[in-house]
Amino acid sequence: MRQAGVTDEAGGVTLALVAHFCSVTDEAGGVTLALVAHFCSVTDEAGGVTLALVAHFCSVTDEAGGVTLALCPVTDEAGGVTLALVAHFCSVTDEAGGVTLALVAHFCSVTDEAGGVTLALVAHFCSVTDEAGGVTLAPVAYFYSVTDEAGGLL
């Protein structure tokens, strides 16, 4: 498992994440993906804000050409972090025993209720490849805004 660091040079935002893909199954032409994604930290170096969160993706089902994502709302009770997100999976392909996943994940909001921090971002995952038991994650993340409840940019 490789941990990838992604930095938005313009906004000074660094994303460190680890994604664990539990299973990818092809069932009669439909693709079902069960995975768990662990986001270790999101840090705004300018504002000094760190968000620790965990996102659990329950299932992704391809039904007649359309992709449906069922996911669990996630709350970090200790840190007071709530994550609301929508993920769009473009393709899941099995190539000779190796799994290649190309996806785009849209994160609507991440709110730290204790600290009053709201993070709106879009994360584009270019490729996730399972090669002989090893997972390689090559992500690119675009952070659009990090604001506090007062509306000020952090």
PDB file of C-alpha atoms in Angstrom:
ATOM      1  CA  MET A   1       0.000   0.000   0.000  1.00  0.00           C
ATOM      2  CA  ARG A   2       1.477   3.303  -1.077  1.00  0.00           C
ATOM      3  CA  GLN A   3       0.628   6.566   0.605  1.00  0.00           C
ATOM      4  CA  ALA A   4       0.523   9.466  -1.811  1.00  0.00           C
ATOM      5  CA  GLY A   5       0.984  13.089  -0.877  1.00  0.00           C
ATOM      6  CA  VAL A   6      -0.736  15.659  -3.065  1.00  0.00           C
ATOM      7  CA  THR A   7      -0.097  19.387  -2.879  1.00  0.00           C
ATOM      8  CA  ASP A   8      -2.096  22.222  -4.400  1.00  0.00           C
ATOM      9  CA  GLU A   9       0.744  24.689  -4.919  1.00  0.00           C
ATOM     10  CA  ALA A  10      -1.594  27.643  -5.403  1.00  0.00           C
ATOM     11  CA  GLY A  11      -3.617  27.105  -2.241  1.00  0.00           C
ATOM     12  CA  GLY A  12      -0.902  25.481  -0.179  1.00  0.00           C
ATOM     13  CA  VAL A  13      -3.050  22.437   0.589  1.00  0.00           C
ATOM     14  CA  THR A  14      -1.478  19.047   1.191  1.00  0.00           C
ATOM     15  CA  LEU A  15      -3.476  15.825   1.113  1.00  0.00           C
ATOM     16  CA  ALA A  16      -2.117  12.589   2.516  1.00  0.00           C
ATOM     17  CA  LEU A  17      -4.300   9.566   1.996  1.00  0.00           C
ATOM     18  CA  VAL A  18      -4.334   5.805   1.883  1.00  0.00           C
ATOM     19  CA  ALA A  19      -7.028   3.867   0.002  1.00  0.00           C
ATOM     20  CA  HIS A  20      -7.787   0.238   0.765  1.00  0.00           C
ATOM     21  CA  PHE A  21      -9.748  -1.588  -1.916  1.00  0.00           C
ATOM     22  CA  CYS A  22     -11.397  -4.624  -0.421  1.00  0.00           C
ATOM     23  CA  SER A  23     -12.920  -6.256  -3.479  1.00  0.00           C
ATOM     24  CA  VAL A  24     -13.874  -5.641  -7.098  1.00  0.00           C
ATOM     25  CA  THR A  25     -16.338  -8.122  -8.547  1.00  0.00           C
ATOM     26  CA  ASP A  26     -17.912  -8.486 -11.965  1.00  0.00           C
ATOM     27  CA  GLU A  27     -21.396  -9.986 -11.656  1.00  0.00           C
ATOM     28  CA  ALA A  28     -23.158 -10.690 -14.977  1.00  0.00           C
ATOM     29  CA  GLY A  29     -22.032  -7.522 -16.684  1.00  0.00           C
ATOM     30  CA  GLY A  30     -22.471  -5.297 -13.660  1.00  0.00           C
ATOM     31  CA  VAL A  31     -19.538  -4.117 -11.597  1.00  0.00           C
ATOM     32  CA  THR A  32     -19.719  -4.069  -7.812  1.00  0.00           C
ATOM     33  CA  LEU A  33     -16.984  -2.331  -5.867  1.00  0.00           C
ATOM     34  CA  ALA A  34     -16.618  -2.580  -2.114  1.00  0.00           C
ATOM     35  CA  LEU A  35     -13.836  -0.468  -0.665  1.00  0.00           C
ATOM     36  CA  VAL A  36     -12.721   1.509   2.328  1.00  0.00           C
ATOM     37  CA  ALA A  37     -10.787   4.745   1.880  1.00  0.00           C
ATOM     38  CA  HIS A  38      -8.794   6.131   4.788  1.00  0.00           C
ATOM     39  CA  PHE A  39      -7.926   9.805   4.509  1.00  0.00           C
ATOM     40  CA  CYS A  40      -5.188  10.459   6.998  1.00  0.00           C
ATOM     41  CA  SER A  41      -4.937  14.230   6.965  1.00  0.00           C
ATOM     42  CA  VAL A  42      -5.798  17.364   5.032  1.00  0.00           C
ATOM     43  CA  THR A  43      -3.686  20.356   5.985  1.00  0.00           C
ATOM     44  CA  ASP A  44      -4.014  23.962   4.896  1.00  0.00           C
ATOM     45  CA  GLU A  45      -0.468  25.174   5.404  1.00  0.00           C
ATOM     46  CA  ALA A  46      -1.499  28.812   5.102  1.00  0.00           C
ATOM     47  CA  GLY A  47      -4.211  28.636   7.754  1.00  0.00           C
ATOM     48  CA  GLY A  48      -2.721  25.821   9.781  1.00  0.00           C
ATOM     49  CA  VAL A  49      -5.895  23.733   9.648  1.00  0.00           C
ATOM     50  CA  THR A  50      -5.678  19.942   9.849  1.00  0.00           C
ATOM     51  CA  LEU A  51      -8.670  17.684   9.196  1.00  0.00           C
ATOM     52  CA  ALA A  52      -8.416  14.010  10.063  1.00  0.00           C
ATOM     53  CA  LEU A  53     -11.202  11.879   8.662  1.00  0.00           C
ATOM     54  CA  VAL A  54     -12.165   8.408   7.556  1.00  0.00           C
ATOM     55  CA  ALA A  55     -14.448   7.722   4.581  1.00  0.00           C
ATOM     56  CA  HIS A  56     -16.152   4.363   4.181  1.00  0.00           C
ATOM     57  CA  PHE A  57     -17.458   3.517   0.717  1.00  0.00           C
ATOM     58  CA  CYS A  58     -19.977   0.723   1.110  1.00  0.00           C
ATOM     59  CA  SER A  59     -20.702  -0.252  -2.469  1.00  0.00           C
ATOM     60  CA  VAL A  60     -20.594   0.879  -6.072  1.00  0.00           C
ATOM     61  CA  THR A  61     -22.906  -0.792  -8.558  1.00  0.00           C
ATOM     62  CA  ASP A  62     -23.052  -0.406 -12.327  1.00  0.00           C
ATOM     63  CA  GLU A  63     -26.716  -0.814 -13.321  1.00  0.00           C
ATOM     64  CA  ALA A  64     -27.504  -0.613 -17.045  1.00  0.00           C
ATOM     65  CA  GLY A  65     -24.665   1.742 -17.863  1.00  0.00           C
ATOM     66  CA  GLY A  66     -25.199   4.047 -14.925  1.00  0.00           C
ATOM     67  CA  VAL A  67     -23.110   4.022 -11.771  1.00  0.00           C
ATOM     68  CA  THR A  68     -24.820   4.110  -8.405  1.00  0.00           C
ATOM     69  CA  LEU A  69     -22.851   4.739  -5.238  1.00  0.00           C
ATOM     70  CA  ALA A  70     -24.168   3.764  -1.824  1.00  0.00           C
ATOM     71  CA  LEU A  71     -22.016   5.083   0.989  1.00  0.00           C
ATOM     72  CA  CYS A  72     -22.016   5.544   4.715  1.00  0.00           C
ATOM     73  CA  PRO A  73     -22.068   8.972   6.298  1.00  0.00           C
ATOM     74  CA  VAL A  74     -18.947   9.267   8.408  1.00  0.00           C
ATOM     75  CA  THR A  75     -18.436  11.093  11.672  1.00  0.00           C
ATOM     76  CA  ASP A  76     -15.200  11.206  13.633  1.00  0.00           C
ATOM     77  CA  GLU A  77     -16.702  11.431  17.121  1.00  0.00           C
ATOM     78  CA  ALA A  78     -13.342  12.163  18.708  1.00  0.00           C
ATOM     79  CA  GLY A  79     -12.390  14.970  16.334  1.00  0.00           C
ATOM     80  CA  GLY A  80     -15.906  16.152  15.534  1.00  0.00           C
ATOM     81  CA  VAL A  81     -15.427  15.732  11.784  1.00  0.00           C
ATOM     82  CA  THR A  82     -18.401  15.024   9.517  1.00  0.00           C
ATOM     83  CA  LEU A  83     -17.933  14.065   5.895  1.00  0.00           C
ATOM     84  CA  ALA A  84     -20.600  14.368   3.208  1.00  0.00           C
ATOM     85  CA  LEU A  85     -19.528  13.266  -0.231  1.00  0.00           C
ATOM     86  CA  VAL A  86     -20.578  11.951  -3.612  1.00  0.00           C
ATOM     87  CA  ALA A  87     -18.238   9.779  -5.686  1.00  0.00           C
ATOM     88  CA  HIS A  88     -18.554   9.102  -9.397  1.00  0.00           C
ATOM     89  CA  PHE A  89     -16.756   6.026 -10.637  1.00  0.00           C
ATOM     90  CA  CYS A  90     -15.934   6.234 -14.319  1.00  0.00           C
ATOM     91  CA  SER A  91     -14.708   2.707 -14.938  1.00  0.00           C
ATOM     92  CA  VAL A  92     -13.679  -0.472 -13.178  1.00  0.00           C
ATOM     93  CA  THR A  93     -11.787  -2.938 -15.340  1.00  0.00           C
ATOM     94  CA  ASP A  94     -10.338  -6.364 -14.629  1.00  0.00           C
ATOM     95  CA  GLU A  95      -7.298  -7.029 -16.826  1.00  0.00           C
ATOM     96  CA  ALA A  96      -5.817 -10.530 -16.507  1.00  0.00           C
ATOM     97  CA  GLY A  97      -6.098 -10.761 -12.749  1.00  0.00           C
ATOM     98  CA  GLY A  98      -5.059  -7.174 -12.105  1.00  0.00           C
ATOM     99  CA  VAL A  99      -7.656  -4.591 -11.199  1.00  0.00           C
ATOM    100  CA  THR A 100      -7.524  -1.116 -12.727  1.00  0.00           C
ATOM    101  CA  LEU A 101      -9.808   1.552 -11.332  1.00  0.00           C
ATOM    102  CA  ALA A 102     -10.279   4.966 -12.902  1.00  0.00           C
ATOM    103  CA  LEU A 103     -12.565   7.203 -10.893  1.00  0.00           C
ATOM    104  CA  VAL A 104     -13.473  10.745 -10.002  1.00  0.00           C
ATOM    105  CA  ALA A 105     -14.570  11.540  -6.459  1.00  0.00           C
ATOM    106  CA  HIS A 106     -16.490  14.710  -5.639  1.00  0.00           C
ATOM    107  CA  PHE A 107     -16.311  15.687  -1.988  1.00  0.00           C
ATOM    108  CA  CYS A 108     -19.130  18.084  -1.212  1.00  0.00           C
ATOM    109  CA  SER A 109     -18.167  19.198   2.247  1.00  0.00           C
ATOM    110  CA  VAL A 110     -16.097  18.349   5.258  1.00  0.00           C
ATOM    111  CA  THR A 111     -17.168  20.095   8.446  1.00  0.00           C
ATOM    112  CA  ASP A 112     -15.299  20.168  11.718  1.00  0.00           C
ATOM    113  CA  GLU A 113     -18.213  20.963  14.058  1.00  0.00           C
ATOM    114  CA  ALA A 114     -15.919  21.573  16.990  1.00  0.00           C
ATOM    115  CA  GLY A 115     -13.587  23.979  15.200  1.00  0.00           C
ATOM    116  CA  GLY A 116     -16.131  25.400  12.757  1.00  0.00           C
ATOM    117  CA  VAL A 117     -14.056  24.560   9.684  1.00  0.00           C
ATOM    118  CA  THR A 118     -15.685  23.719   6.350  1.00  0.00           C
ATOM    119  CA  LEU A 119     -13.679  22.253   3.483  1.00  0.00           C
ATOM    120  CA  ALA A 120     -15.145  22.076  -0.018  1.00  0.00           C
ATOM    121  CA  LEU A 121     -13.014  20.181  -2.482  1.00  0.00           C
ATOM    122  CA  VAL A 122     -12.961  18.014  -5.559  1.00  0.00           C
ATOM    123  CA  ALA A 123     -10.487  15.123  -5.740  1.00  0.00           C
ATOM    124  CA  HIS A 124      -9.632  13.544  -9.069  1.00  0.00           C
ATOM    125  CA  PHE A 125      -8.113  10.090  -8.801  1.00  0.00           C
ATOM    126  CA  CYS A 126      -6.256   9.329 -12.010  1.00  0.00           C
ATOM    127  CA  SER A 127      -5.614   5.641 -11.521  1.00  0.00           C
ATOM    128  CA  VAL A 128      -5.627   2.905  -8.932  1.00  0.00           C
ATOM    129  CA  THR A 129      -3.921  -0.291 -10.005  1.00  0.00           C
ATOM    130  CA  ASP A 130      -3.701  -3.612  -8.207  1.00  0.00           C
ATOM    131  CA  GLU A 131      -0.541  -5.303  -9.464  1.00  0.00           C
ATOM    132  CA  ALA A 132       0.109  -8.727  -7.932  1.00  0.00           C
ATOM    133  CA  GLY A 133      -1.332  -7.826  -4.569  1.00  0.00           C
ATOM    134  CA  GLY A 134       0.132  -4.340  -4.376  1.00  0.00           C
ATOM    135  CA  VAL A 135      -2.010  -1.234  -4.737  1.00  0.00           C
ATOM    136  CA  THR A 136      -0.673   1.858  -6.478  1.00  0.00           C
ATOM    137  CA  LEU A 137      -2.615   5.081  -6.055  1.00  0.00           C
ATOM    138  CA  ALA A 138      -1.916   8.086  -8.277  1.00  0.00           C
ATOM    139  CA  PRO A 139      -4.261  10.884  -7.225  1.00  0.00           C
ATOM    140  CA  VAL A 140      -4.573  14.548  -8.082  1.00  0.00           C
ATOM    141  CA  ALA A 141      -6.593  16.675  -5.677  1.00  0.00           C
ATOM    142  CA  TYR A 142      -8.012  20.147  -6.288  1.00  0.00           C
ATOM    143  CA  PHE A 143      -9.066  22.093  -3.211  1.00  0.00           C
ATOM    144  CA  TYR A 144     -11.463  24.896  -4.040  1.00  0.00           C
ATOM    145  CA  SER A 145     -12.054  26.504  -0.676  1.00  0.00           C
ATOM    146  CA  VAL A 146     -11.352  26.215   3.001  1.00  0.00           C
ATOM    147  CA  THR A 147     -13.525  28.512   5.074  1.00  0.00           C
ATOM    148  CA  ASP A 148     -14.471  29.053   8.666  1.00  0.00           C
ATOM    149  CA  GLU A 149     -18.071  29.602   9.768  1.00  0.00           C
ATOM    150  CA  ALA A 150     -17.567  33.369   9.687  1.00  0.00           C
ATOM    151  CA  GLY A 151     -16.892  33.160   5.972  1.00  0.00           C
ATOM    152  CA  GLY A 152     -13.219  34.003   6.140  1.00  0.00           C
ATOM    153  CA  LEU A 153     -10.757  32.068   4.033  1.00  0.00           C
ATOM    154  CA  LEU A 154      -8.327  30.081   6.133  1.00  0.00           C
TER     155      LEU A 154
END
